[in-house]
Coordinates of C-alpha atoms in Angstrom, one line a residue:
M1 CA 0.0 0.0 0.0
S2 CA 1.2 3.5 -0.7
I3 CA 0.2 7.0 0.4
G4 CA 0.0 8.8 -3.0
C5 CA 3.6 9.6 -3.8
V6 CA 4.6 10.0 -0.1
K7 CA 6.0 7.3 2.1
P8 CA 5.7 7.5 5.9
K9 CA 8.9 8.5 7.6
S10 CA 8.0 7.6 11.1
L11 CA 5.7 5.3 13.1
G12 CA 3.4 8.3 13.8
E13 CA 2.9 9.0 10.1
L14 CA 2.3 5.3 9.4
I15 CA -0.4 5.2 12.1
K16 CA -2.1 8.2 10.7
Y17 CA -2.1 6.5 7.4
Y18 CA -3.6 3.3 8.8
R19 CA -6.3 5.5 10.5
K20 CA -7.1 7.2 7.2
M21 CA -7.1 4.0 5.0
N22 CA -9.0 1.8 7.5
S23 CA -12.0 3.8 8.5
D24 CA -13.8 0.7 9.7
I25 CA -11.3 0.2 12.5
A26 CA -10.3 3.8 12.9
D27 CA -11.7 3.9 16.5
Q28 CA -8.9 1.4 17.5
Y29 CA -6.3 4.1 16.9
I30 CA -7.8 6.9 19.0
E31 CA -5.7 5.7 21.9
I32 CA -3.0 4.0 19.8
E33 CA -0.2 4.4 22.3
Q34 CA -2.0 2.2 24.8
K35 CA -2.8 -0.6 22.4
P36 CA 0.1 -3.0 21.8
K37 CA -2.2 -5.4 19.9
V38 CA -2.8 -2.7 17.3
I39 CA 0.9 -2.0 17.0
F40 CA 1.5 -5.7 16.6
S41 CA -1.0 -5.9 13.8
I42 CA 0.8 -3.1 12.0
L43 CA 4.1 -4.8 12.6
Q44 CA 2.7 -8.1 11.1
N45 CA 1.4 -6.3 8.1
E46 CA 4.7 -4.6 7.5
L47 CA 6.6 -7.8 7.9
E48 CA 4.3 -9.5 5.3
T49 CA 4.4 -6.6 2.7
L50 CA 7.8 -5.1 3.4
E51 CA 6.4 -1.8 2.1
H52 CA 8.2 0.3 4.7
P53 CA 11.2 -1.9 5.9
A54 CA 13.0 1.0 7.4
L55 CA 10.2 1.5 9.9
I56 CA 10.0 -2.1 11.1
P57 CA 12.6 -1.7 14.0
E58 CA 10.8 1.4 15.2
I59 CA 7.4 -0.4 15.1
A60 CA 9.0 -3.4 16.9
A61 CA 10.5 -1.1 19.6
K62 CA 7.1 0.6 20.1
F63 CA 5.5 -2.8 20.5
L64 CA 8.0 -3.9 23.1
D65 CA 7.5 -0.6 25.0
L66 CA 3.8 -1.2 25.2
S67 CA 3.8 -5.0 25.7
N68 CA 3.8 -7.1 28.8
G69 CA 7.5 -7.7 29.2
M70 CA 8.6 -11.3 28.4
E71 CA 5.4 -12.2 26.6
G72 CA 5.9 -9.3 24.2
V73 CA 9.5 -10.4 23.5
K74 CA 8.3 -14.0 23.0
E75 CA 5.7 -12.9 20.5
L76 CA 8.3 -10.7 18.7
C77 CA 10.7 -13.6 18.4
R78 CA 8.0 -15.8 17.0
V79 CA 7.0 -13.4 14.3
I80 CA 10.6 -12.4 13.3
D81 CA 11.7 -16.0 12.9
S82 CA 9.4 -16.3 9.8
V83 CA 10.9 -13.3 8.0
E84 CA 13.4 -14.1 5.2
D85 CA 15.1 -10.7 5.0
T86 CA 18.2 -11.2 7.2
S87 CA 18.8 -7.4 7.5
I88 CA 15.4 -7.0 9.1
Q89 CA 15.9 -10.0 11.2
L90 CA 19.2 -8.6 12.5
A91 CA 17.8 -5.2 13.3
V92 CA 14.9 -6.8 15.3
Y93 CA 17.2 -9.3 17.1
N94 CA 19.5 -6.4 18.1
L95 CA 16.5 -4.7 19.5
I96 CA 15.5 -7.9 21.4
I97 CA 19.0 -8.3 22.8
D98 CA 19.1 -4.8 24.1
Y99 CA 15.6 -4.9 25.5
S100 CA 16.2 -8.2 27.2
R101 CA 19.5 -7.1 28.7
A102 CA 17.8 -3.9 30.1
H103 CA 15.0 -6.1 31.7
G104 CA 17.1 -9.0 32.8
M105 CA 15.5 -11.5 30.5
M106 CA 18.3 -14.1 30.2
P107 CA 16.5 -16.6 28.0
Y108 CA 15.9 -13.9 25.4
I109 CA 19.4 -12.5 25.6
A110 CA 20.4 -16.1 24.7
K111 CA 17.8 -16.4 22.0
G112 CA 18.7 -13.1 20.4
L113 CA 22.5 -13.7 20.5
Y114 CA 22.0 -17.2 19.1
R115 CA 19.8 -16.1 16.2
K116 CA 22.1 -13.2 15.4
Y117 CA 25.1 -15.5 15.4
M118 CA 23.4 -18.0 13.1
I119 CA 22.7 -15.3 10.6
E120 CA 26.0 -13.4 10.7
R121 CA 28.2 -16.5 10.6
N122 CA 27.0 -17.0 7.0
D123 CA 29.1 -13.9 6.0
F124 CA 32.3 -15.7 5.2
S125 CA 34.2 -12.4 4.7
K126 CA 33.9 -11.8 8.5
L127 CA 34.5 -15.2 10.0
K128 CA 36.9 -13.9 12.7
E129 CA 34.5 -11.2 13.9
T130 CA 31.5 -13.5 13.9
Y131 CA 33.4 -16.2 15.7
Q132 CA 33.8 -13.8 18.7
L133 CA 30.0 -13.2 18.6
G134 CA 29.5 -17.0 18.8
K135 CA 31.7 -17.1 21.9
C136 CA 29.4 -14.6 23.5
V137 CA 26.5 -17.0 23.1
L138 CA 28.4 -19.5 25.3
D139 CA 27.8 -17.2 28.3
Y140 CA 24.1 -17.9 28.0
I141 CA 24.1 -21.4 26.6
Q142 CA 22.2 -22.8 29.6
F143 CA 19.2 -20.8 28.5
L144 CA 18.9 -22.4 25.1
G145 CA 16.8 -25.5 24.4
D146 CA 18.4 -28.9 23.8
E147 CA 18.0 -28.8 20.0
E148 CA 19.3 -25.2 19.8
R149 CA 22.4 -26.2 21.8
I150 CA 23.2 -29.0 19.4
V151 CA 22.8 -26.8 16.4
F152 CA 24.9 -24.0 18.1
Y153 CA 27.8 -26.3 19.3
Y154 CA 28.0 -27.9 15.8
S155 CA 27.9 -24.5 14.1
I156 CA 30.6 -22.9 16.2
G157 CA 32.6 -26.1 16.0
V158 CA 32.6 -25.8 12.2
H159 CA 33.4 -22.1 12.5
A160 CA 36.4 -22.8 14.7
D161 CA 37.5 -25.5 12.3
S162 CA 37.2 -23.1 9.4
L163 CA 39.5 -20.7 11.2
M164 CA 41.9 -23.5 12.0
N165 CA 41.2 -23.1 15.7
Y166 CA 41.2 -26.9 16.1
D167 CA 41.7 -26.9 19.9
D168 CA 38.5 -24.9 20.2
S169 CA 36.6 -27.1 17.7
V170 CA 37.2 -30.4 19.4
P171 CA 35.3 -29.8 22.7
Y172 CA 32.4 -28.3 20.7
M173 CA 32.1 -31.3 18.5
K174 CA 32.5 -33.7 21.4
Y175 CA 29.4 -32.1 23.0
V176 CA 27.5 -32.8 19.8
V177 CA 28.6 -36.4 19.6
E178 CA 27.6 -37.0 23.3
N179 CA 24.3 -35.1 23.2
D180 CA 22.7 -35.4 19.8
N181 CA 20.0 -38.0 20.4
S182 CA 18.0 -37.2 17.3
E183 CA 16.6 -40.0 15.3
N184 CA 18.8 -39.7 12.2
G185 CA 21.9 -38.3 14.1
A186 CA 23.0 -36.0 11.2
Y187 CA 24.7 -33.6 13.5
R188 CA 26.4 -36.4 15.4
A189 CA 27.7 -37.9 12.2
N190 CA 29.1 -34.7 10.8
A191 CA 30.6 -33.9 14.2
Y192 CA 32.6 -37.2 13.9
L193 CA 33.9 -36.0 10.5
S194 CA 34.9 -32.7 12.0
L195 CA 36.7 -34.4 14.8
C196 CA 38.4 -36.6 12.2
N197 CA 39.6 -33.5 10.3
S198 CA 40.7 -31.6 13.5
S199 CA 42.8 -34.6 14.6
Y200 CA 44.3 -35.0 11.2
N201 CA 45.2 -31.3 11.0
T202 CA 46.9 -31.5 14.4
G203 CA 48.9 -34.6 13.5
D204 CA 47.0 -37.1 15.6
Y205 CA 46.4 -39.6 12.8
K206 CA 45.4 -42.5 15.1
A207 CA 42.6 -40.4 16.6
S208 CA 41.6 -39.2 13.1
Q209 CA 41.2 -42.8 11.9
E210 CA 39.1 -43.7 15.0
Y211 CA 36.7 -40.8 14.4
L212 CA 36.6 -41.7 10.7
D213 CA 35.6 -45.3 11.6
E214 CA 32.7 -43.9 13.7
Y215 CA 31.7 -41.6 10.8
S216 CA 31.7 -44.5 8.3
K217 CA 28.9 -46.2 10.2
Y218 CA 26.4 -43.7 9.0
S219 CA 24.4 -44.2 5.8
F220 CA 24.0 -40.6 4.5
S221 CA 24.7 -40.3 0.8
Y222 CA 27.8 -38.1 1.2
V223 CA 29.5 -40.4 3.8
A224 CA 31.2 -42.8 1.4
D225 CA 32.8 -40.0 -0.6
N226 CA 34.2 -38.3 2.5
V227 CA 35.5 -41.7 3.9
H228 CA 37.2 -42.4 0.5
F229 CA 39.0 -39.1 0.6
M230 CA 40.0 -39.1 4.3
S231 CA 41.1 -42.7 4.2
A232 CA 43.5 -41.9 1.4
C233 CA 44.8 -38.9 3.3
I234 CA 45.4 -40.7 6.6
E235 CA 47.0 -43.7 4.8
G236 CA 49.6 -41.4 3.4
K237 CA 50.4 -39.8 6.8
M238 CA 50.7 -43.3 8.3
G239 CA 53.4 -44.2 5.8
N240 CA 51.5 -45.9 3.0
V241 CA 52.3 -43.1 0.5
D242 CA 52.1 -45.1 -2.7
S243 CA 48.6 -46.4 -1.9
S244 CA 47.6 -43.0 -0.8
I245 CA 48.7 -41.4 -4.0
S246 CA 46.8 -44.0 -6.1
K247 CA 43.6 -43.4 -4.1
L248 CA 43.9 -39.6 -4.3
R249 CA 44.5 -39.8 -8.1
S250 CA 41.4 -41.8 -8.4
Y251 CA 39.5 -39.4 -6.2
L252 CA 40.6 -36.4 -8.3
Q253 CA 38.9 -37.9 -11.3
N254 CA 35.5 -37.4 -9.8
T255 CA 35.9 -34.8 -7.1
S256 CA 33.5 -31.9 -6.8
E257 CA 34.5 -28.3 -7.6
Y258 CA 34.2 -27.5 -3.9
N259 CA 36.6 -30.3 -2.8
I260 CA 39.2 -29.9 -5.5
I261 CA 41.5 -27.7 -3.5
Y262 CA 41.5 -30.2 -0.7
A263 CA 42.3 -33.1 -3.0
V264 CA 45.0 -31.4 -5.0
A265 CA 46.7 -30.0 -1.9
E266 CA 46.8 -33.4 -0.3
L267 CA 48.2 -35.1 -3.4
L268 CA 50.8 -32.4 -3.7
D269 CA 52.0 -33.1 -0.2
Q270 CA 52.3 -36.8 -1.0
Y271 CA 54.3 -36.1 -4.1
L272 CA 56.6 -33.8 -2.2
Q273 CA 57.1 -36.4 0.5
K274 CA 58.4 -38.8 -2.2
K275 CA 60.3 -35.9 -3.9
D276 CA 58.4 -36.7 -7.1
F277 CA 58.7 -33.1 -8.4
H278 CA 57.7 -34.0 -11.9
S279 CA 54.3 -35.4 -10.8
A280 CA 53.9 -32.5 -8.4
E281 CA 54.3 -30.1 -11.3
T282 CA 51.5 -31.8 -13.3
L283 CA 49.0 -30.7 -10.7
L284 CA 49.3 -27.1 -12.2
I285 CA 46.6 -28.2 -14.6
Y286 CA 44.1 -27.9 -11.8
E287 CA 45.0 -24.3 -10.8
E288 CA 42.2 -22.7 -12.8
Q289 CA 39.6 -25.0 -11.2
M290 CA 41.1 -24.4 -7.8
V291 CA 40.8 -20.6 -8.1
K292 CA 37.3 -20.9 -9.5
S293 CA 36.3 -23.0 -6.5
L294 CA 37.1 -20.1 -4.2
Q295 CA 34.1 -18.2 -5.7
D296 CA 31.8 -20.5 -3.6
I297 CA 30.2 -18.5 -0.8
R298 CA 31.2 -21.2 1.7
T299 CA 34.9 -20.6 1.1
T300 CA 36.8 -20.5 4.4
P301 CA 40.2 -19.2 5.5
F302 CA 41.4 -22.8 5.7
K303 CA 40.6 -23.4 2.1
R304 CA 42.4 -20.3 1.0
A305 CA 45.4 -21.3 3.2
L306 CA 45.6 -24.6 1.2
L307 CA 45.7 -22.7 -2.1
A308 CA 48.3 -20.3 -0.6
R309 CA 50.4 -23.3 0.4
F310 CA 49.9 -24.9 -3.1
Y311 CA 51.3 -21.6 -4.6
K312 CA 54.3 -21.6 -2.2
N313 CA 55.1 -25.2 -3.0
M314 CA 54.9 -24.6 -6.7
G315 CA 57.3 -21.6 -6.2
D316 CA 59.8 -24.0 -4.6
I317 CA 59.4 -26.6 -7.3
L318 CA 59.9 -24.2 -10.2
Y319 CA 62.7 -22.1 -8.6
H320 CA 65.6 -23.7 -10.5
E321 CA 63.6 -24.4 -13.6
D322 CA 61.8 -21.1 -14.3
I323 CA 62.6 -18.3 -11.9
E324 CA 60.0 -15.8 -13.1
Q325 CA 57.2 -18.3 -12.9
S326 CA 58.5 -19.4 -9.5
L327 CA 58.4 -15.8 -8.2
D328 CA 54.9 -15.4 -9.7
Y329 CA 53.7 -18.3 -7.6
Y330 CA 55.5 -17.0 -4.5
M331 CA 53.7 -13.7 -4.9
K332 CA 50.3 -15.4 -5.3
S333 CA 51.1 -17.2 -2.1
V334 CA 52.0 -13.9 -0.4
L335 CA 48.7 -12.4 -1.4
E336 CA 46.5 -15.4 -0.5
Y337 CA 48.1 -15.7 3.0
A338 CA 47.9 -11.9 3.6
G339 CA 44.2 -11.9 2.6
I340 CA 43.4 -14.3 5.4
G341 CA 45.6 -12.7 8.0
Q342 CA 48.4 -15.3 8.0
Y343 CA 51.0 -12.6 7.9
D344 CA 54.0 -14.8 9.1
N345 CA 53.3 -17.2 6.3
S346 CA 52.9 -14.4 3.9
L347 CA 56.2 -12.9 4.8
H348 CA 57.9 -16.3 4.6
S349 CA 56.8 -16.6 0.9
L350 CA 57.9 -13.0 0.4
S351 CA 61.3 -13.8 1.7
Y352 CA 62.0 -16.0 -1.3
I353 CA 61.3 -13.1 -3.6
F354 CA 63.6 -10.9 -1.6
Q355 CA 66.4 -13.4 -1.8
A356 CA 66.0 -13.6 -5.6
V357 CA 66.1 -9.8 -5.8
A358 CA 69.1 -9.6 -3.5
K359 CA 71.0 -12.2 -5.5
G360 CA 70.3 -10.3 -8.7
V361 CA 68.8 -13.3 -10.4
I362 CA 65.9 -11.2 -11.7
V363 CA 67.0 -9.1 -14.7
D364 CA 63.8 -8.3 -16.4
K365 CA 62.8 -4.8 -15.5
E366 CA 59.1 -5.4 -16.1
T367 CA 59.1 -8.2 -13.7
L368 CA 60.8 -6.0 -11.1
K369 CA 58.2 -3.3 -11.6
E370 CA 55.4 -5.8 -11.1
L371 CA 57.1 -7.1 -7.9
E372 CA 57.5 -3.5 -6.6
S373 CA 53.9 -2.8 -7.2
A374 CA 52.7 -6.1 -5.6
I375 CA 54.9 -5.6 -2.6
K376 CA 53.5 -2.1 -2.0
S377 CA 50.0 -3.4 -2.2
V378 CA 50.8 -6.2 0.3
G379 CA 52.3 -3.5 2.5
Q380 CA 48.8 -2.1 3.1
L381 CA 47.8 -5.5 4.7
L382 CA 51.1 -6.0 6.5
W383 CA 51.4 -2.5 7.9
S384 CA 53.0 -3.8 11.1
R385 CA 55.9 -5.2 9.1
S386 CA 56.1 -2.1 6.9
A387 CA 59.8 -1.4 7.4
Y388 CA 60.7 -4.8 6.0
L389 CA 58.4 -4.3 3.0
V390 CA 59.7 -0.8 2.3
E391 CA 63.2 -2.2 2.2
M392 CA 62.1 -4.8 -0.3
A393 CA 60.2 -2.4 -2.5
S394 CA 63.1 0.0 -2.5
R395 CA 65.4 -2.8 -3.5
C396 CA 63.2 -3.6 -6.5
S397 CA 63.1 0.1 -7.4
W398 CA 66.9 0.3 -7.2
E399 CA 67.2 -2.8 -9.4
V400 CA 64.8 -1.2 -12.0
S401 CA 66.8 2.0 -12.1
R402 CA 70.1 0.4 -12.6

């Protein structure tokens, strides 16, 4: 509904509009500020039509002011859960959190923080920030229902795993394993896989295999594929490298776009363990697919770190064969690591470029100019190490001017 060409700019204007357009119920609005049910009906209409989304938080705030404390918050939580627009959900949940804190309503502080976290964690560009929000939920975890706790612990466990905080992830996932009593046990199954991955990434391959064995008992369609991949990975770490390589090669033939980085990175590690540099170099054919897979909205810092490590390893492999291509891969590694905040790894890759410049092995001035530009751009991310980067960029400039 619209008011000619004019949109209401406040709740007061919106109420006047409702009085004008709904003459049959106009009497309800005479004492509008004392009628929370009327405000709630306006709120419901706006949530259904989204004609004036900017006013929804104001209407919700007015409803809470007029409502009967906890019952009003409960009703607001119920209605906002059905809204699909996450920006509106977040605005109202922030309101619920603030109101509940001001009135000591612990269950709804918990509910608001939980729902806010579950929405914001889906922004993969802010994983570190939203992880801290998740930790705030832990302070109120006893006020969540059993099912909400399972979902939350699993979600923050995956979150920790994605940030490579494996020590954090393990207790969260163990809670899920011990407490998910649902009929199909989907969260419990996936928690076993997460525990398998965390153990693997911290070098506890025996525990990783034990968790994988538990995971393999489930019949979900995706289980067999994950077991195939992780079995090959663990086998290589336990010393059966040839068998692991054979299985990973087979897996690569049918892997999904999402999993390709994991498969290639693992196979590259196995080749390097055998010092089979020729086979390792053949994995460059997957580079374009690997980069494309990062476009997935579910891409995590861990996945980007695997690509950065792939680039660094390729830089090592090509160093004595094609120095310029080698340095190109080192720089790609620098940028990927810096982009996820792994500054020490970024500087480590950068040090190989510095060594090449210092030794004078780079003679092409265009290459030096590109390196100078790239180093300066990285410097914006690595500001705390700026003196080191200024020295490197200056060295490139000096080499160019010679």
